[in-house]
Short mmCIF file of C-alpha atoms in Angstrom, two decimals:
data_model
loop_
_atom_site.label_atom_id
_atom_site.label_comp_id
_atom_site.label_asym_id
_atom_site.label_seq_id
_atom_site.Cartn_x
_atom_site.Cartn_y
_atom_site.Cartn_z
CA MET F 6 130.71 74.02 88.64
CA ALA F 7 128.92 72.37 85.76
CA LYS F 8 125.64 73.48 84.31
CA PRO F 9 122.80 72.43 86.60
CA LEU F 10 120.86 69.32 85.65
CA PRO F 11 117.43 68.22 86.80
CA GLU F 12 117.40 65.70 89.64
CA ILE F 13 115.51 62.51 88.90
CA THR F 14 112.96 61.62 91.56
CA SER F 15 110.33 58.92 91.76
CA LEU F 16 107.85 61.53 90.59
CA THR F 17 109.84 62.72 87.56
CA ARG F 18 111.57 59.51 86.46
CA PRO F 19 109.02 58.79 83.68
CA LEU F 20 109.58 62.28 82.25
CA TRP F 21 113.35 61.87 81.95
CA GLU F 22 113.12 58.28 80.73
CA GLY F 23 110.75 59.55 78.06
CA ALA F 24 113.17 62.32 77.11
CA LYS F 25 115.92 59.71 76.65
CA ARG F 26 113.60 57.91 74.22
CA GLY F 27 112.93 61.18 72.39
CA GLU F 28 109.43 61.70 73.79
CA LEU F 29 108.15 64.74 75.67
CA LEU F 30 105.70 63.50 78.32
CA LEU F 31 103.10 65.59 80.13
CA GLN F 32 100.93 64.74 83.10
CA ARG F 33 97.19 64.41 82.44
CA CYS F 34 94.56 64.06 85.14
CA ARG F 35 92.42 60.94 84.80
CA ARG F 36 89.65 62.63 86.84
CA CYS F 37 89.25 66.00 85.09
CA GLY F 38 91.23 65.39 81.90
CA LYS F 39 93.45 68.47 82.28
CA HIS F 40 97.10 68.44 81.17
CA GLN F 41 99.65 70.01 83.48
CA TRP F 42 103.25 71.17 83.34
CA TYR F 43 105.58 71.15 85.32
CA PRO F 44 105.12 67.69 86.91
CA ARG F 45 103.49 67.75 90.34
CA PRO F 46 102.16 65.17 92.79
CA SER F 47 98.53 66.19 92.29
CA CYS F 48 96.32 67.82 89.66
CA HIS F 49 96.46 71.61 90.01
CA LYS F 50 92.92 71.84 88.66
CA CYS F 51 90.95 69.35 90.78
CA GLY F 52 93.40 68.01 93.38
CA SER F 53 93.22 64.38 92.24
CA LEU F 54 96.25 62.13 92.75
CA ASP F 55 95.26 60.01 89.75
CA LEU F 56 97.64 61.32 87.08
CA GLU F 57 98.93 59.62 83.95
CA TRP F 58 101.81 60.43 81.61
CA VAL F 59 100.88 61.16 78.01
CA LYS F 60 103.02 62.01 74.99
CA SER F 61 103.03 65.59 73.78
CA SER F 62 102.90 66.46 70.11
CA GLY F 63 106.08 68.45 70.78
CA MET F 64 104.66 71.40 68.85
CA GLY F 65 104.26 74.82 70.38
CA THR F 66 104.22 78.58 70.00
CA VAL F 67 106.61 81.12 71.56
CA TYR F 68 104.58 83.10 74.14
CA SER F 69 107.48 85.22 75.41
CA PHE F 70 111.26 85.02 75.53
CA THR F 71 114.40 86.60 76.89
CA VAL F 72 117.87 86.83 75.43
CA ILE F 73 120.35 86.07 78.19
CA ARG F 74 123.26 88.51 77.91
CA ARG F 75 124.76 88.26 81.39
CA VAL F 76 125.18 85.29 83.75
CA VAL F 77 123.58 86.17 87.08
CA GLY F 78 122.73 83.53 89.66
CA ASN F 79 123.41 80.48 87.55
CA ALA F 80 126.43 78.42 86.50
CA PRO F 81 129.35 80.33 84.86
CA GLU F 82 129.40 77.60 82.18
CA PHE F 83 126.48 79.40 80.55
CA SER F 84 128.86 82.31 79.74
CA SER F 85 130.15 80.55 76.64
CA ASP F 86 126.58 80.27 75.29
CA ILE F 87 125.80 84.00 75.51
CA PRO F 88 123.73 85.35 73.89
CA PHE F 89 121.10 82.61 74.04
CA VAL F 90 117.32 82.45 74.15
CA VAL F 91 115.09 81.06 76.88
CA ALA F 92 111.42 81.13 75.95
CA GLU F 93 108.02 80.44 77.40
CA ILE F 94 106.51 78.03 74.87
CA ASP F 95 102.80 77.25 74.82
CA LEU F 96 102.50 73.62 73.75
CA ASP F 97 99.54 72.65 71.61
CA GLU F 98 98.21 70.60 74.57
CA GLY F 99 97.63 73.88 76.45
CA VAL F 100 100.55 74.02 78.87
CA ARG F 101 103.43 76.52 79.11
CA VAL F 102 107.01 75.21 79.14
CA TYR F 103 110.32 77.04 79.55
CA SER F 104 113.10 75.95 77.25
CA ASN F 105 115.75 77.14 74.83
CA VAL F 106 114.99 78.08 71.25
CA VAL F 107 118.05 77.22 69.17
CA GLY F 108 118.96 76.87 65.51
CA VAL F 109 118.00 80.50 64.92
CA LYS F 110 119.72 83.81 65.72
CA PRO F 111 118.36 85.40 68.93
CA GLU F 112 117.26 88.51 67.03
CA GLU F 113 115.16 86.33 64.72
CA VAL F 114 113.13 84.76 67.52
CA SER F 115 109.69 86.33 67.86
CA VAL F 116 106.52 86.05 69.90
CA GLY F 117 104.15 83.74 68.05
CA MET F 118 106.90 81.71 66.34
CA ARG F 119 106.00 78.02 65.85
CA VAL F 120 108.56 75.64 67.32
CA ARG F 121 109.12 71.88 67.52
CA VAL F 122 110.80 69.90 70.30
CA PHE F 123 114.09 68.02 69.99
CA PHE F 124 116.27 66.38 72.62
CA GLU F 125 119.85 67.21 73.57
CA GLU F 126 121.93 64.84 75.66
CA ALA F 127 123.08 66.55 78.86
CA GLY F 128 124.17 63.56 80.95
CA PRO F 129 123.96 59.77 81.17
CA GLU F 130 120.36 59.89 82.41
CA ILE F 131 119.25 63.32 81.23
CA SER F 132 118.34 64.59 77.80
CA LEU F 133 116.92 68.12 77.85
CA PHE F 134 113.92 68.99 75.72
CA LYS F 135 114.76 71.99 73.54
CA PHE F 136 113.06 73.67 70.61
CA ARG F 137 113.81 74.75 67.04
CA PRO F 138 111.73 76.75 64.58
CA ALA F 139 109.12 74.38 63.15
CA THR F 140 109.55 75.27 59.50
CA MET N 15 79.88 87.04 120.66
CA PRO N 16 83.13 85.38 121.78
CA ILE N 17 85.44 84.10 119.06
CA SER N 18 85.05 80.54 120.34
CA GLU N 19 81.38 80.62 119.34
CA LYS N 20 82.15 81.89 115.86
CA VAL N 21 84.92 79.57 114.62
CA VAL N 22 84.88 75.77 114.40
CA ILE N 23 87.12 73.01 113.05
CA SER N 24 85.21 71.43 110.18
CA GLY N 25 87.51 68.72 108.84
CA TYR N 26 90.81 66.95 109.26
CA ALA N 27 93.26 64.67 107.45
CA GLU N 28 96.28 62.60 108.35
CA THR N 29 98.34 60.74 105.75
CA PRO N 30 100.05 57.38 106.30
CA VAL N 31 103.55 57.93 107.69
CA SER N 32 106.90 56.42 106.75
CA ARG N 33 110.56 56.47 107.80
CA ALA N 34 111.52 56.09 104.15
CA ARG N 35 112.95 52.62 104.83
CA THR N 36 112.81 51.43 101.28
CA ASP N 37 114.47 48.19 102.39
CA LYS N 38 111.27 47.56 104.37
CA GLY N 39 109.05 48.59 101.49
CA GLU N 40 108.27 51.97 102.99
CA PRO N 41 107.71 54.84 100.52
CA ARG N 42 110.31 57.58 100.20
CA LEU N 43 108.29 60.67 99.32
CA SER N 44 108.89 64.42 99.35
CA ALA N 45 107.23 67.02 101.55
CA GLU N 46 105.35 68.21 98.48
CA GLU N 47 103.90 64.76 97.87
CA TYR N 48 102.67 64.64 101.47
CA TYR N 49 101.13 68.08 101.04
CA ALA N 50 99.27 66.83 97.97
CA MET N 51 98.07 63.72 99.82
CA ALA N 52 96.90 65.68 102.86
CA LEU N 53 94.92 68.12 100.75
CA ASN N 54 93.41 65.30 98.70
CA MET N 55 92.34 63.47 101.87
CA LEU N 56 90.82 66.59 103.39
CA LEU N 57 88.80 67.29 100.25
CA LYS N 58 87.47 63.73 100.30
CA GLN N 59 86.57 63.87 104.00
CA THR N 60 84.82 67.23 103.84
CA GLY N 61 83.17 66.64 100.48
CA LEU N 62 84.45 70.03 99.39
CA ASP N 63 85.62 70.69 95.86
CA LYS N 64 88.97 72.42 95.50
CA LYS N 65 87.20 75.45 94.05
CA ASP N 66 85.31 75.84 97.35
CA LEU N 67 88.64 76.90 98.85
CA ARG N 68 89.18 79.60 96.23
CA GLY N 69 89.48 83.01 97.88
CA GLN N 70 89.73 81.54 101.38
CA GLY N 71 92.62 81.35 103.82
CA VAL N 72 95.63 79.02 103.74
CA GLY N 73 98.28 78.63 106.41
CA VAL N 74 101.32 76.42 105.74
CA ALA N 75 104.00 75.17 108.08
CA GLY N 76 107.69 75.33 107.29
CA ALA N 77 109.69 72.27 106.25
CA VAL N 78 113.13 70.92 107.10
CA TRP N 79 114.40 71.51 103.60
CA PRO N 80 112.36 74.23 101.92
CA HIS N 81 114.80 75.64 99.39
CA ALA N 82 112.31 78.29 98.44
CA GLU N 83 112.43 81.72 100.06
CA ILE N 84 108.85 81.79 98.87
CA TRP N 85 107.80 78.46 100.34
CA SER N 86 104.11 79.19 100.88
CA ALA N 87 103.91 80.60 97.34
CA GLU N 88 105.57 77.51 95.94
CA LEU N 89 103.12 75.30 97.79
CA VAL N 90 99.97 77.01 96.59
CA GLN N 91 101.38 76.92 93.07
CA ASN N 92 102.10 73.20 93.34
CA LEU N 93 98.70 72.44 94.87
CA GLY N 94 96.76 74.80 92.62
CA LEU N 95 95.26 76.68 95.55
CA GLU N 96 94.12 80.28 95.07
CA PRO N 97 93.73 81.84 98.52
CA LYS N 98 92.79 85.35 99.53
CA TYR N 99 94.88 85.07 102.69
CA LEU N 100 98.16 83.13 102.79
CA VAL N 101 100.49 82.77 105.76
CA ARG N 102 103.45 80.59 106.66
CA ALA N 103 104.38 79.72 110.22
CA ASP N 104 107.96 79.41 111.38
CA HIS N 105 107.11 78.66 114.99
CA GLY N 106 108.66 75.18 115.24
CA GLY N 107 106.55 73.01 117.51
CA ALA N 108 103.93 75.74 117.71
CA ASN N 109 103.41 75.95 113.95
CA CYS N 110 99.96 74.44 114.04
CA ALA N 111 98.85 76.58 116.98
CA ALA N 112 100.16 79.70 115.30
CA LEU N 113 98.30 78.89 112.09
CA ILE N 114 95.07 78.08 113.93
CA LEU N 115 95.30 81.42 115.69
CA SER N 116 95.84 83.24 112.37
CA GLY N 117 92.92 81.35 110.91
CA MET N 118 90.59 82.05 113.82
CA LEU N 119 91.34 85.76 113.68
CA ALA N 120 90.88 85.85 109.92
CA ILE N 121 87.53 84.07 110.13
CA ASN N 122 86.37 86.02 113.17
CA SER N 123 87.06 89.28 111.38
CA GLY N 124 85.01 88.17 108.39
CA TYR N 125 88.05 88.32 106.09
CA VAL N 126 87.57 84.67 105.03
CA ASP N 127 85.01 81.90 105.70
CA HIS N 128 87.43 78.97 105.61
CA PHE N 129 91.08 78.77 106.58
CA LEU N 130 93.01 75.65 105.56
CA VAL N 131 95.73 74.79 108.06
CA ILE N 132 98.12 72.40 106.33
CA GLY N 133 101.55 71.10 107.14
CA ALA N 134 103.68 68.26 105.77
CA ASP N 135 107.33 67.40 105.90
CA ALA N 136 109.63 64.55 104.97
CA PRO N 137 112.77 64.81 107.11
CA MET N 138 113.60 61.13 106.62
CA SER N 139 113.73 61.69 102.85
CA VAL N 140 116.17 64.59 103.10
CA SER N 141 119.47 62.82 103.66
CA GLY N 142 121.42 61.73 100.61
CA GLU N 143 119.69 62.12 97.28
CA GLY N 144 116.17 62.53 98.71
CA PRO N 145 113.61 64.62 96.89
CA ARG N 146 114.15 68.30 97.43
CA THR N 147 111.84 71.31 97.27
CA TRP N 148 111.67 74.24 94.84
CA ARG N 149 111.75 71.69 92.06
CA TYR N 150 110.38 73.89 89.32
CA GLU N 151 113.41 76.18 89.52
CA LEU N 152 116.00 73.39 89.95
CA ASP N 153 114.59 71.09 87.30
CA TYR N 154 112.75 73.22 84.79
CA LEU N 155 114.37 76.67 84.81
CA MET N 156 118.05 76.56 85.72
CA PRO N 157 119.06 73.75 83.31
CA PHE N 158 117.96 75.96 80.42
CA GLY N 159 120.05 78.89 81.65
CA MET N 160 117.30 80.97 83.25
CA MET N 161 119.01 83.57 85.45
CA GLY N 162 116.57 83.86 88.34
CA PRO N 163 114.06 86.69 88.59
CA ASN N 164 115.86 88.91 86.04
CA SER N 165 114.95 86.44 83.33
CA MET N 166 111.50 85.70 84.79
CA ILE N 167 110.50 89.38 84.65
CA ALA N 168 112.02 89.59 81.17
CA MET N 169 109.21 87.31 79.98
CA VAL N 170 106.65 89.70 81.47
CA MET N 171 108.34 92.81 80.05
CA ARG N 172 108.66 91.24 76.58
CA ARG N 173 104.97 90.41 76.67
CA GLN N 174 104.02 93.97 77.75
CA MET N 175 106.11 95.37 74.89
CA HIS N 176 104.53 92.91 72.45
CA LEU N 177 100.89 93.37 73.48
CA TYR N 178 100.85 97.08 74.32
CA LYS N 179 103.69 98.34 72.07
CA TYR N 180 105.52 99.91 75.02
CA GLY N 181 108.91 101.38 74.18
CA ALA N 182 111.98 101.22 76.39
CA GLU N 183 111.49 104.88 77.37
CA THR N 184 108.28 103.95 79.21
CA TYR N 185 110.32 101.80 81.58
CA GLY N 186 113.09 104.39 81.59
CA LYS N 187 110.74 107.04 82.94
CA ILE N 188 110.16 104.94 86.05
CA SER N 189 113.88 104.43 86.53
CA VAL N 190 114.81 108.09 85.96
CA THR N 191 112.01 109.53 88.14
CA GLN N 192 112.66 107.20 91.04
CA ARG N 193 116.35 108.12 90.91
CA GLU N 194 115.37 111.78 91.21
CA HIS N 195 113.42 110.84 94.33
CA ALA N 196 116.40 108.92 95.66
CA SER N 197 118.60 111.98 95.13
CA LEU N 198 116.35 113.72 97.67
CA ASN N 199 116.41 110.81 100.12
CA PRO N 200 119.46 110.79 102.40
CA ASN N 201 118.76 107.10 103.11
CA ALA N 202 118.89 106.02 99.47
CA TYR N 203 121.85 103.98 98.23
CA LEU N 204 121.98 105.29 94.63
CA ARG N 205 121.60 109.09 94.75
CA THR N 206 123.26 110.36 91.57
CA PRO N 207 120.55 111.59 89.17
CA ILE N 208 120.32 109.86 85.80
CA LYS N 209 118.89 110.85 82.42
CA MET N 210 116.98 108.80 79.85
CA ASP N 211 120.18 108.34 77.82
CA ASP N 212 121.85 106.78 80.88
CA TYR N 213 118.95 104.37 81.19
CA LEU N 214 119.01 103.42 77.50
CA ALA N 215 122.80 102.94 77.63
CA SER N 216 122.74 100.70 80.69
CA PRO N 217 123.76 97.14 79.83
CA MET N 218 121.25 94.51 78.79
CA ILE N 219 121.18 91.76 81.41
CA SER N 220 118.30 89.56 80.32
CA ASP N 221 116.99 91.26 77.20
CA PRO N 222 114.73 93.33 77.31
CA VAL N 223 115.67 93.89 80.99
CA ARG N 224 118.49 96.42 81.43
CA LEU N 225 120.62 96.95 84.52
CA LEU N 226 118.66 100.11 85.37
CA ASP N 227 115.37 98.16 85.28
CA ILE N 228 116.52 96.12 88.29
CA CYS N 229 116.38 96.92 92.01
CA ILE N 230 119.64 97.05 93.92
CA PHE N 231 120.16 94.66 96.83
CA VAL N 232 121.50 96.22 100.03
CA ASN N 233 122.01 95.24 103.63
CA GLY N 234 119.52 96.98 105.85
CA GLY N 235 116.68 96.66 108.31
CA LEU N 236 113.22 98.19 108.45
CA ALA N 237 110.37 98.01 110.92
CA LEU N 238 106.83 99.20 111.58
CA LEU N 239 104.85 99.09 114.81
CA LEU N 240 101.13 98.28 114.72
CA SER N 241 99.03 99.22 117.74
CA SER N 242 95.43 99.56 118.73
CA LYS N 243 94.11 102.98 117.91
CA SER N 244 93.94 104.11 121.52
CA SER N 245 97.43 102.87 122.34
CA GLY N 246 98.81 104.31 119.13
CA ARG N 247 97.55 107.77 120.04
CA LYS N 248 99.57 107.59 123.26
CA ILE N 249 102.72 106.94 121.22
CA THR N 250 102.36 109.55 118.47
CA GLU N 251 100.25 112.53 117.50
CA LYS N 252 100.62 111.42 113.88
CA PRO N 253 99.34 107.86 113.69
CA VAL N 254 98.69 106.48 110.22
CA ALA N 255 95.56 104.44 109.62
CA LEU N 256 95.19 101.27 107.53
CA ARG N 257 92.11 102.53 105.74
CA GLY N 258 91.69 99.58 103.42
CA PHE N 259 93.53 96.49 102.33
CA GLY N 260 93.20 93.46 100.09
CA SER N 261 95.15 90.40 99.08
CA TRP N 262 95.17 87.52 96.60
CA HIS N 263 97.49 84.59 95.93
CA ASN N 264 98.18 82.47 92.85
CA PRO N 265 95.57 84.12 90.59
CA GLY N 266 94.39 81.97 87.70
CA SER N 267 95.50 78.90 89.63
CA ASP N 268 93.78 76.40 87.36
CA GLU N 269 94.80 78.08 84.10
CA SER N 270 97.93 76.75 82.43
CA LEU N 271 98.16 79.61 79.92
CA GLN N 272 97.91 82.83 81.90
CA ASP N 273 98.28 86.41 80.69
CA VAL N 274 101.52 87.30 82.48
CA THR N 275 100.89 91.04 82.12
CA VAL N 276 98.04 91.02 84.67
CA SER N 277 98.66 90.62 88.40
CA GLY N 278 96.47 89.84 91.40
CA VAL N 279 96.76 93.51 92.36
CA VAL N 280 93.61 93.92 90.25
CA GLU N 281 91.66 91.96 92.87
CA ALA N 282 93.69 93.10 95.91
CA SER N 283 93.28 96.79 95.07
CA ARG N 284 89.58 96.31 94.33
CA GLN N 285 89.17 94.97 97.86
CA ALA N 286 91.28 97.79 99.31
CA TYR N 287 89.39 100.57 97.52
CA GLU N 288 86.07 99.03 98.52
CA MET N 289 87.06 98.75 102.19
CA ALA N 290 88.41 102.32 102.15
CA GLY N 291 85.43 103.71 100.27
CA LEU N 292 87.87 105.38 97.87
CA LYS N 293 88.78 105.31 94.18
CA PRO N 294 92.13 105.71 92.39
CA SER N 295 91.60 109.44 91.85
CA ASP N 296 91.45 109.90 95.65
CA ILE N 297 95.00 108.60 96.08
CA ASP N 298 97.71 111.23 96.67
CA PHE N 299 100.75 109.02 96.01
CA PHE N 300 101.49 105.43 94.99
CA ASN N 301 104.29 103.17 96.18
CA PRO N 302 104.14 99.98 94.10
CA TYR N 303 106.60 97.16 94.73
CA ASP N 304 109.53 97.80 92.43
CA ASP N 305 111.82 94.85 92.06
CA TYR N 306 111.69 95.80 88.36
CA THR N 307 110.34 98.70 86.32
CA ALA N 308 108.02 96.28 84.50
CA ALA N 309 106.35 95.49 87.84
CA VAL N 310 105.74 99.20 88.47
CA ILE N 311 104.11 99.53 85.03
CA MET N 312 101.88 96.52 85.75
CA GLN N 313 100.76 97.87 89.13
CA LEU N 314 99.97 101.33 87.71
CA GLU N 315 97.50 99.51 85.48
CA ASP N 316 96.27 96.92 87.94
CA ALA N 317 95.65 99.40 90.79
CA GLY N 318 93.43 101.37 88.42
CA PHE N 319 95.55 104.47 87.73
CA CYS N 320 95.42 103.77 84.00
CA PRO N 321 93.83 101.09 81.83
CA LYS N 322 95.68 97.87 80.97
CA GLY N 323 97.89 98.73 78.06
CA GLY N 324 97.56 102.45 78.77
CA ALA N 325 100.68 102.94 80.88
CA GLU N 326 102.80 104.48 78.09
CA LYS N 327 100.18 107.14 77.37
CA PHE N 328 99.64 107.71 81.10
CA LEU N 329 103.35 108.19 81.75
CA LYS N 330 103.66 110.64 78.84
CA GLU N 331 100.81 112.74 80.24
CA THR N 332 101.44 112.39 83.98
CA ASP N 333 104.13 113.78 86.25
CA ILE N 334 104.98 110.89 88.60
CA SER N 335 107.55 112.89 90.57
CA TYR N 336 106.81 114.00 94.14
CA ARG N 337 105.56 117.32 92.66
CA GLY N 338 103.20 115.68 90.20
CA GLN N 339 99.65 114.39 89.86
CA LEU N 340 100.56 110.86 90.96
CA PRO N 341 103.89 110.64 92.78
CA VAL N 342 105.34 107.13 92.43
CA ASN N 343 107.82 105.60 94.89
CA THR N 344 108.72 108.91 96.45
CA GLY N 345 111.67 107.54 98.42
CA GLY N 346 113.43 106.30 95.29
CA GLY N 347 112.02 102.83 95.66
CA GLN N 348 114.01 99.67 95.73
CA LEU N 349 115.35 100.53 92.26
CA SER N 350 117.44 103.32 93.76
CA ALA N 351 117.07 103.35 97.55
CA GLY N 352 117.71 99.60 97.68
CA GLN N 353 116.01 96.37 98.72
CA ALA N 354 117.31 94.85 101.96
CA GLY N 355 117.59 91.28 100.71
CA MET N 356 114.41 89.31 101.29
CA VAL N 357 112.92 92.22 103.27
CA GLY N 358 110.99 92.92 100.09
CA GLY N 359 108.54 95.78 99.99
CA PHE N 360 109.23 97.22 103.45
CA HIS N 361 110.72 100.32 101.84
CA GLY N 362 107.44 101.33 100.19
CA PHE N 363 105.46 101.06 103.43
CA VAL N 364 108.01 102.97 105.54
CA GLU N 365 108.19 105.73 102.91
CA ALA N 366 104.38 105.93 102.81
CA VAL N 367 104.21 106.37 106.59
CA ARG N 368 106.93 109.03 106.40
CA GLN N 369 104.95 110.91 103.74
CA LEU N 370 101.67 110.67 105.66
CA ARG N 371 103.36 112.04 108.79
CA GLY N 372 104.75 114.95 106.75
CA GLU N 373 108.31 113.86 107.47
CA ALA N 374 109.61 113.29 103.93
CA GLY N 375 111.81 116.36 103.77
CA ASP N 376 112.68 117.71 100.31
CA ARG N 377 110.51 115.11 98.58
CA GLN N 378 107.39 115.69 100.68
CA VAL N 379 104.14 115.29 98.72
CA LYS N 380 102.04 118.37 99.46
CA ASP N 381 98.90 117.69 101.51
CA ALA N 382 99.32 113.92 101.28
CA ARG N 383 96.38 112.21 102.96
CA TYR N 384 95.89 108.89 101.16
CA GLY N 385 98.78 106.74 100.01
CA MET N 386 98.46 103.42 98.22
CA VAL N 387 101.11 100.74 98.66
CA THR N 388 100.97 97.53 96.61
CA SER N 389 103.17 94.48 96.92
CA LEU N 390 104.04 91.59 94.62
CA GLY N 391 106.00 88.47 95.45
CA GLY N 392 107.08 85.19 93.92
CA LEU N 393 107.26 85.12 90.13
CA ALA N 394 105.43 81.96 89.10
CA TYR N 395 106.56 79.33 86.59
CA GLY N 396 104.88 80.44 83.39
CA GLY N 397 102.69 82.97 85.16
CA CYS N 398 102.75 86.33 86.87
CA PHE N 399 103.35 87.04 90.57
CA ILE N 400 101.86 84.64 93.14
CA ASN N 401 101.55 87.00 96.12
CA ASN N 402 99.56 90.22 95.68
CA TYR N 403 98.61 92.88 98.23
CA ALA N 404 97.17 96.39 98.25
CA PHE N 405 96.89 98.82 101.16
CA VAL N 406 95.41 102.29 101.42
CA LEU N 407 97.07 104.25 104.22
CA GLU N 408 95.63 107.46 105.64
CA GLY N 409 97.43 110.21 107.51
CA GLY N 410 96.13 113.17 109.47
CA ILE N 411 93.66 111.11 111.48
#
């Protein structure tokens, strides 16, 4: 059992194609102008179906995080990564994204830390967006 | 006035259909995309804005491939709906009828003014690699190594500790006290008393969540019977009344950056207290939903027993055992008595009824008249819990 990967659908194909190019894309509503994450078929603010993909600055702030110390309910392949950090990151565009914060010891991650996106190849079609300290 | 004179159907929508024959140019869409289209069409037809549906009723039908145990919660999250009343039908061909009935009763009772009945499915898209449901977990949580709800609540607990400077012992007090209650409950699964040192030494699972912060899953079954007051009196001399209740779903639906330390129990309990004509100081015991200790802390605050951020001080000053000023989860809760799989929250209601009938044995709360039970369900992506309920139960009626 390999680590789980996102499934590409007609809805999410632009996101993963963007990630392969090294761009983090967000949905933005053409009607009300609101960004949203995660990708959905309609705007969670106004209900419009008229959404466009826009490029994120890739900059964000750690809102909260956990240090995974036990594999429960996910692929055993994560065992070799323990301990690792998954964080809620508030992007500068005003949306909250879950991802890993790497390149720093888990005990040095903190709420409020500034982070910047990078992309890590996870399969032929998938590169995952991950984050490192911005400094 | 008969119900038929009080409830009407005020709008409708029907999306284009497809058999997902892409070779014929037909679209291959997911159930969620059809849900979004149906809602969008209904809004256009009725001229309503989505915010007009805030605080109203929503009933959703099941789907052929809903991976989510919390399907209705996932849908309102996806659609950005924020209902007061949320139900899912699993009545097969009678789904729509069942939802209309729920809606009529909810409107007739004055609980809501509008009730959106909505159903969509995409069975022809399911076979092969077709779009699946519960996408936010499959695509945006699990690939990063999130470990289900343990790691979701860890985000909440970390935030509580950051904002309110709560120490681990605050969570430990919940764990230790509920275990004491469980030791007095012959039905509890974990009955060996624990001390604070045991709590602090229990292994970190998803830091800051320890093993003893987490409920224990068990096999089991629970039930309650609701009856009309007159029929209930024929069954028992000790009926328990539903004195007040409230509910709220997907709070802060249009906010992307929510405060995850605040739940919809704030609104649900406000409704419940108002209906009951009571205030927190009138409550004799409190059974909050306890999948995790952090959820108990949040509900102590959100149901008004202490201010937001004041739980550590409250727990230092307050005995929450069955002997104390505010007994909490007197049966041991799901942390120690156990949660029967997806039968979440039943334990707290059954224990409340037992207490209010004076049948709680060695852990009986003296002179218990009013018990509050609150429920949380469905940890949201980047948010708090989606489903929120509060009930005030009264015994001795």
